[in-house]
Amino acid sequence: MARILILHSGEGPIRGADVVVLTMLDLLRDRHAFRLITDHEGLVAEARARGHTVEHWTFPDAWSLKITLTRLRTTVVAGFWLWRLIRRERIDLVHVNNGHYAHVMVLPGLLTGVPWLAHLHAPLSRRTQFLFGIHCADRILAVSKIVHRAWQDVPRVLRKCRTVYNTLPVFADPAPLPRSAFGISADRFVIVVAAVLTPAKAVDVAIAAVAELVRRGRNVHLLIVGDGPER
């Protein structure tokens, strides 16, 4: 049984990257020993409700794209704290989910030799990935080819990259809801957007596009599945 430390960054409502962590903890809890450290209060509450070991820990200014004194101090202090934790708990692998805290793993990774991976859920520029120390990871997981693409002309880093698509649980529902439950006629072409409803998802673009199709006489309907501040 491997001892795996998950270092996770997040904020706001539970969204895709958070669900990936919860799914992994739920499905593999009998095969591996997990310890989750995150600054996401919502994820802390949900993970604890499911019976997982989780610690709420904040990393001041760690998300900043500027080299500040606070960020440097956080990197050093958190690095030595993680180094002690990895040695004390005899951690076998560190999974940095979202990649924002990858730079705090560079020092303990070098000192302990423990392998660690950066799991990226959104496209980041190469400059941003260098700033976060993602290129130092032993493996880089991307959820799509476009996330993977940042390193396509840097062979030494590209060799570390793998694309692993997010998965969804399969629901065995013998009686799916009919279109009429959503007020959609049987002859309409339905376009579905499933996402957390935040500005970053640009759902307004889908709304504008479908509105333009309707204006042009197309028989389409937009179904938005999700929740969030832009609901």
CSV table of C-alpha atoms in Angstrom, one decimal:
chain,number,residue,atom,x,y,z
A,1,MET,CA,0.0,0.0,0.0
A,2,ALA,CA,1.6,3.3,-1.2
A,3,ARG,CA,1.5,6.4,1.0
A,4,ILE,CA,0.4,9.3,-1.2
A,5,LEU,CA,0.3,13.0,-0.3
A,6,ILE,CA,-2.0,15.1,-2.4
A,7,LEU,CA,-1.2,18.8,-2.4
A,8,HIS,CA,-4.2,20.7,-3.8
A,9,SER,CA,-5.1,24.3,-4.5
A,10,GLY,CA,-8.5,25.6,-5.2
A,11,GLU,CA,-11.2,28.1,-4.3
A,12,GLY,CA,-14.9,28.8,-4.7
A,13,PRO,CA,-17.4,26.1,-5.4
A,14,ILE,CA,-16.4,22.4,-5.8
A,15,ARG,CA,-15.5,22.1,-9.5
A,16,GLY,CA,-13.7,19.7,-11.9
A,17,ALA,CA,-10.2,19.6,-10.3
A,18,ASP,CA,-11.8,19.1,-6.9
A,19,VAL,CA,-14.0,16.3,-8.1
A,20,VAL,CA,-11.0,14.5,-9.6
A,21,VAL,CA,-9.4,14.5,-6.1
A,22,LEU,CA,-12.6,13.3,-4.4
A,23,THR,CA,-13.1,10.5,-7.0
A,24,MET,CA,-9.5,9.3,-6.6
A,25,LEU,CA,-9.8,9.3,-2.8
A,26,ASP,CA,-13.1,7.4,-2.9
A,27,LEU,CA,-12.1,4.8,-5.5
A,28,LEU,CA,-8.5,4.0,-4.2
A,29,ARG,CA,-9.0,4.4,-0.5
A,30,ASP,CA,-8.7,0.6,0.0
A,31,ARG,CA,-5.5,0.3,-2.1
A,32,HIS,CA,-3.5,3.3,-0.9
A,33,ALA,CA,-3.1,5.5,2.1
A,34,PHE,CA,-3.9,9.1,1.2
A,35,ARG,CA,-3.3,12.3,3.0
A,36,LEU,CA,-4.8,15.5,1.5
A,37,ILE,CA,-3.5,19.0,2.2
A,38,THR,CA,-5.5,21.8,0.6
A,39,ASP,CA,-6.4,25.5,1.0
A,40,HIS,CA,-9.9,24.9,-0.4
A,41,GLU,CA,-12.3,25.1,2.6
A,42,GLY,CA,-15.2,23.5,0.6
A,43,LEU,CA,-13.0,20.5,-0.4
A,44,VAL,CA,-11.9,20.1,3.2
A,45,ALA,CA,-15.5,19.8,4.4
A,46,GLU,CA,-16.5,17.4,1.6
A,47,ALA,CA,-13.4,15.2,2.1
A,48,ARG,CA,-13.9,15.0,5.8
A,49,ALA,CA,-17.6,14.1,5.3
A,50,ARG,CA,-16.5,11.2,3.2
A,51,GLY,CA,-14.1,10.0,5.9
A,52,HIS,CA,-10.8,11.0,4.4
A,53,THR,CA,-7.7,12.4,6.2
A,54,VAL,CA,-7.4,16.1,5.2
A,55,GLU,CA,-5.6,19.1,6.5
A,56,HIS,CA,-6.5,22.7,5.8
A,57,TRP,CA,-3.3,24.6,5.2
A,58,THR,CA,-2.8,27.9,3.5
A,59,PHE,CA,0.2,29.1,1.5
A,60,PRO,CA,0.3,32.9,1.6
A,61,ASP,CA,0.9,34.5,-1.8
A,62,ALA,CA,1.7,31.2,-3.4
A,63,TRP,CA,-0.6,31.7,-6.3
A,64,SER,CA,1.0,35.1,-7.2
A,65,LEU,CA,2.7,35.4,-10.6
A,66,LYS,CA,5.1,37.9,-9.1
A,67,ILE,CA,8.2,37.1,-7.2
A,68,THR,CA,7.4,38.7,-3.8
A,69,LEU,CA,9.1,38.4,-0.4
A,70,THR,CA,6.0,36.7,0.9
A,71,ARG,CA,6.0,34.2,-1.9
A,72,LEU,CA,9.7,33.4,-1.4
A,73,ARG,CA,9.2,33.0,2.3
A,74,THR,CA,6.2,30.7,1.7
A,75,THR,CA,8.2,28.6,-0.7
A,76,VAL,CA,11.0,28.1,1.8
A,77,VAL,CA,8.9,27.6,4.9
A,78,ALA,CA,6.4,25.3,3.2
A,79,GLY,CA,9.2,23.4,1.5
A,80,PHE,CA,10.9,22.5,4.8
A,81,TRP,CA,7.5,21.7,6.4
A,82,LEU,CA,6.7,19.3,3.6
A,83,TRP,CA,10.2,17.8,3.8
A,84,ARG,CA,9.7,17.0,7.4
A,85,LEU,CA,6.2,15.6,6.7
A,86,ILE,CA,7.4,13.4,3.9
A,87,ARG,CA,10.2,11.9,6.0
A,88,ARG,CA,8.0,11.5,9.1
A,89,GLU,CA,5.0,9.9,7.2
A,90,ARG,CA,7.3,8.0,4.8
A,91,ILE,CA,5.4,9.3,1.8
A,92,ASP,CA,6.0,7.4,-1.4
A,93,LEU,CA,4.5,9.8,-3.9
A,94,VAL,CA,3.3,13.5,-3.9
A,95,HIS,CA,0.5,14.5,-6.3
A,96,VAL,CA,0.3,18.3,-6.8
A,97,ASN,CA,-3.2,18.8,-8.1
A,98,ASN,CA,-3.8,22.0,-10.2
A,99,GLY,CA,0.0,22.8,-10.2
A,100,HIS,CA,-0.2,26.1,-8.3
A,101,TYR,CA,1.8,24.7,-5.4
A,102,ALA,CA,4.4,22.8,-7.5
A,103,HIS,CA,7.1,25.3,-6.5
A,104,VAL,CA,6.8,24.4,-2.8
A,105,MET,CA,7.6,20.8,-3.8
A,106,VAL,CA,10.9,21.5,-5.6
A,107,LEU,CA,13.0,21.7,-2.4
A,108,PRO,CA,11.5,18.7,-0.6
A,109,GLY,CA,11.6,16.7,-3.8
A,110,LEU,CA,15.3,17.3,-4.1
A,111,LEU,CA,16.0,16.7,-0.4
A,112,THR,CA,14.0,13.5,-0.1
A,113,GLY,CA,14.1,12.1,-3.6
A,114,VAL,CA,10.4,11.3,-3.4
A,115,PRO,CA,8.8,11.3,-6.9
A,116,TRP,CA,6.1,13.9,-7.4
A,117,LEU,CA,3.8,14.9,-10.2
A,118,ALA,CA,2.0,18.0,-11.3
A,119,HIS,CA,-1.6,17.5,-12.5
A,120,LEU,CA,-2.7,20.4,-14.7
A,121,HIS,CA,-6.4,21.1,-15.3
A,122,ALA,CA,-6.2,24.2,-17.4
A,123,PRO,CA,-3.8,25.7,-20.0
A,124,LEU,CA,-0.9,27.6,-18.5
A,125,SER,CA,1.7,29.5,-20.4
A,126,ARG,CA,5.2,28.2,-20.4
A,127,ARG,CA,6.4,31.2,-18.4
A,128,THR,CA,3.7,30.5,-15.7
A,129,GLN,CA,4.7,26.9,-15.5
A,130,PHE,CA,8.3,27.8,-15.1
A,131,LEU,CA,7.4,30.3,-12.4
A,132,PHE,CA,5.4,27.6,-10.5
A,133,GLY,CA,8.3,25.1,-10.9
A,134,ILE,CA,6.1,22.6,-12.8
A,135,HIS,CA,9.0,21.7,-15.1
A,136,CYS,CA,10.8,20.2,-12.1
A,137,ALA,CA,8.1,17.6,-11.5
A,138,ASP,CA,9.0,13.9,-12.3
A,139,ARG,CA,5.8,13.7,-14.3
A,140,ILE,CA,3.3,16.3,-15.6
A,141,LEU,CA,-0.3,15.1,-16.2
A,142,ALA,CA,-2.5,17.2,-18.5
A,143,VAL,CA,-6.2,16.8,-18.8
A,144,SER,CA,-6.2,17.6,-22.5
A,145,LYS,CA,-3.9,17.9,-25.5
A,146,ILE,CA,-4.1,21.7,-25.4
A,147,VAL,CA,-2.8,21.7,-21.8
A,148,HIS,CA,0.0,19.3,-22.9
A,149,ARG,CA,1.0,21.5,-25.8
A,150,ALA,CA,2.9,24.2,-23.8
A,151,TRP,CA,6.0,22.0,-23.8
A,152,GLN,CA,5.9,20.7,-27.4
A,153,ASP,CA,9.2,22.3,-28.3
A,154,VAL,CA,11.0,21.6,-25.0
A,155,PRO,CA,11.9,17.8,-25.4
A,156,ARG,CA,13.4,17.4,-21.9
A,157,VAL,CA,10.2,18.5,-20.3
A,158,LEU,CA,7.8,17.1,-22.9
A,159,ARG,CA,9.2,13.6,-22.1
A,160,LYS,CA,7.7,13.9,-18.6
A,161,CYS,CA,4.2,14.9,-19.9
A,162,ARG,CA,1.2,12.5,-20.2
A,163,THR,CA,-2.4,13.3,-21.2
A,164,VAL,CA,-4.9,11.7,-18.9
A,165,TYR,CA,-8.5,12.7,-19.6
A,166,ASN,CA,-10.9,13.4,-16.7
A,167,THR,CA,-13.6,10.7,-16.2
A,168,LEU,CA,-17.2,10.8,-15.2
A,169,PRO,CA,-19.1,8.3,-13.1
A,170,VAL,CA,-21.6,6.2,-15.0
A,171,PHE,CA,-25.1,6.5,-13.7
A,172,ALA,CA,-27.5,3.6,-14.4
A,173,ASP,CA,-30.8,5.4,-14.6
A,174,PRO,CA,-33.5,3.2,-16.1
A,175,ALA,CA,-35.9,6.2,-16.5
A,176,PRO,CA,-34.0,9.3,-17.8
A,177,LEU,CA,-35.8,12.6,-17.7
A,178,PRO,CA,-37.6,13.3,-21.0
A,179,ARG,CA,-37.0,16.6,-22.9
A,180,SER,CA,-40.4,17.8,-21.8
A,181,ALA,CA,-39.2,17.9,-18.2
A,182,PHE,CA,-36.9,20.8,-19.3
A,183,GLY,CA,-39.5,22.4,-21.6
A,184,ILE,CA,-37.7,21.2,-24.8
A,185,SER,CA,-39.7,20.0,-27.8
A,186,ALA,CA,-38.8,16.7,-29.4
A,187,ASP,CA,-37.8,18.3,-32.7
A,188,ARG,CA,-35.2,20.7,-31.3
A,189,PHE,CA,-31.4,20.2,-31.6
A,190,VAL,CA,-30.1,20.4,-28.1
A,191,ILE,CA,-26.7,21.9,-27.2
A,192,VAL,CA,-25.5,21.1,-23.6
A,193,VAL,CA,-22.9,23.1,-21.6
A,194,ALA,CA,-21.9,21.3,-18.4
A,195,ALA,CA,-19.6,23.4,-16.2
A,196,VAL,CA,-19.2,25.3,-13.0
A,197,LEU,CA,-20.8,28.6,-13.7
A,198,THR,CA,-18.0,31.0,-13.3
A,199,PRO,CA,-16.7,33.8,-15.7
A,200,ALA,CA,-13.7,31.6,-16.7
A,201,LYS,CA,-16.1,29.1,-18.4
A,202,ALA,CA,-17.4,31.8,-20.7
A,203,VAL,CA,-20.9,30.4,-20.8
A,204,ASP,CA,-22.1,33.8,-22.0
A,205,VAL,CA,-20.3,33.0,-25.3
A,206,ALA,CA,-22.5,29.9,-25.7
A,207,ILE,CA,-25.6,31.9,-24.9
A,208,ALA,CA,-24.7,34.5,-27.5
A,209,ALA,CA,-23.9,31.9,-30.1
A,210,VAL,CA,-27.2,30.0,-29.6
A,211,ALA,CA,-29.1,33.3,-29.6
A,212,GLU,CA,-27.5,34.1,-33.0
A,213,LEU,CA,-28.5,30.6,-34.3
A,214,VAL,CA,-32.1,31.2,-33.2
A,215,ARG,CA,-32.0,34.6,-34.9
A,216,ARG,CA,-31.0,32.9,-38.1
A,217,GLY,CA,-33.9,30.5,-37.9
A,218,ARG,CA,-32.2,27.4,-36.5
A,219,ASN,CA,-34.3,25.2,-34.3
A,220,VAL,CA,-31.8,24.8,-31.4
A,221,HIS,CA,-32.0,24.9,-27.6
A,222,LEU,CA,-29.3,25.5,-25.1
A,223,LEU,CA,-29.3,23.4,-21.9
A,224,ILE,CA,-26.9,24.6,-19.2
A,225,VAL,CA,-26.0,22.1,-16.5
A,226,GLY,CA,-24.2,23.4,-13.5
A,227,ASP,CA,-24.1,25.8,-10.6
A,228,GLY,CA,-22.0,28.7,-9.4
A,229,PRO,CA,-21.9,32.5,-9.0
A,230,GLU,CA,-23.1,33.2,-12.6
A,231,ARG,CA,-26.2,30.9,-12.4
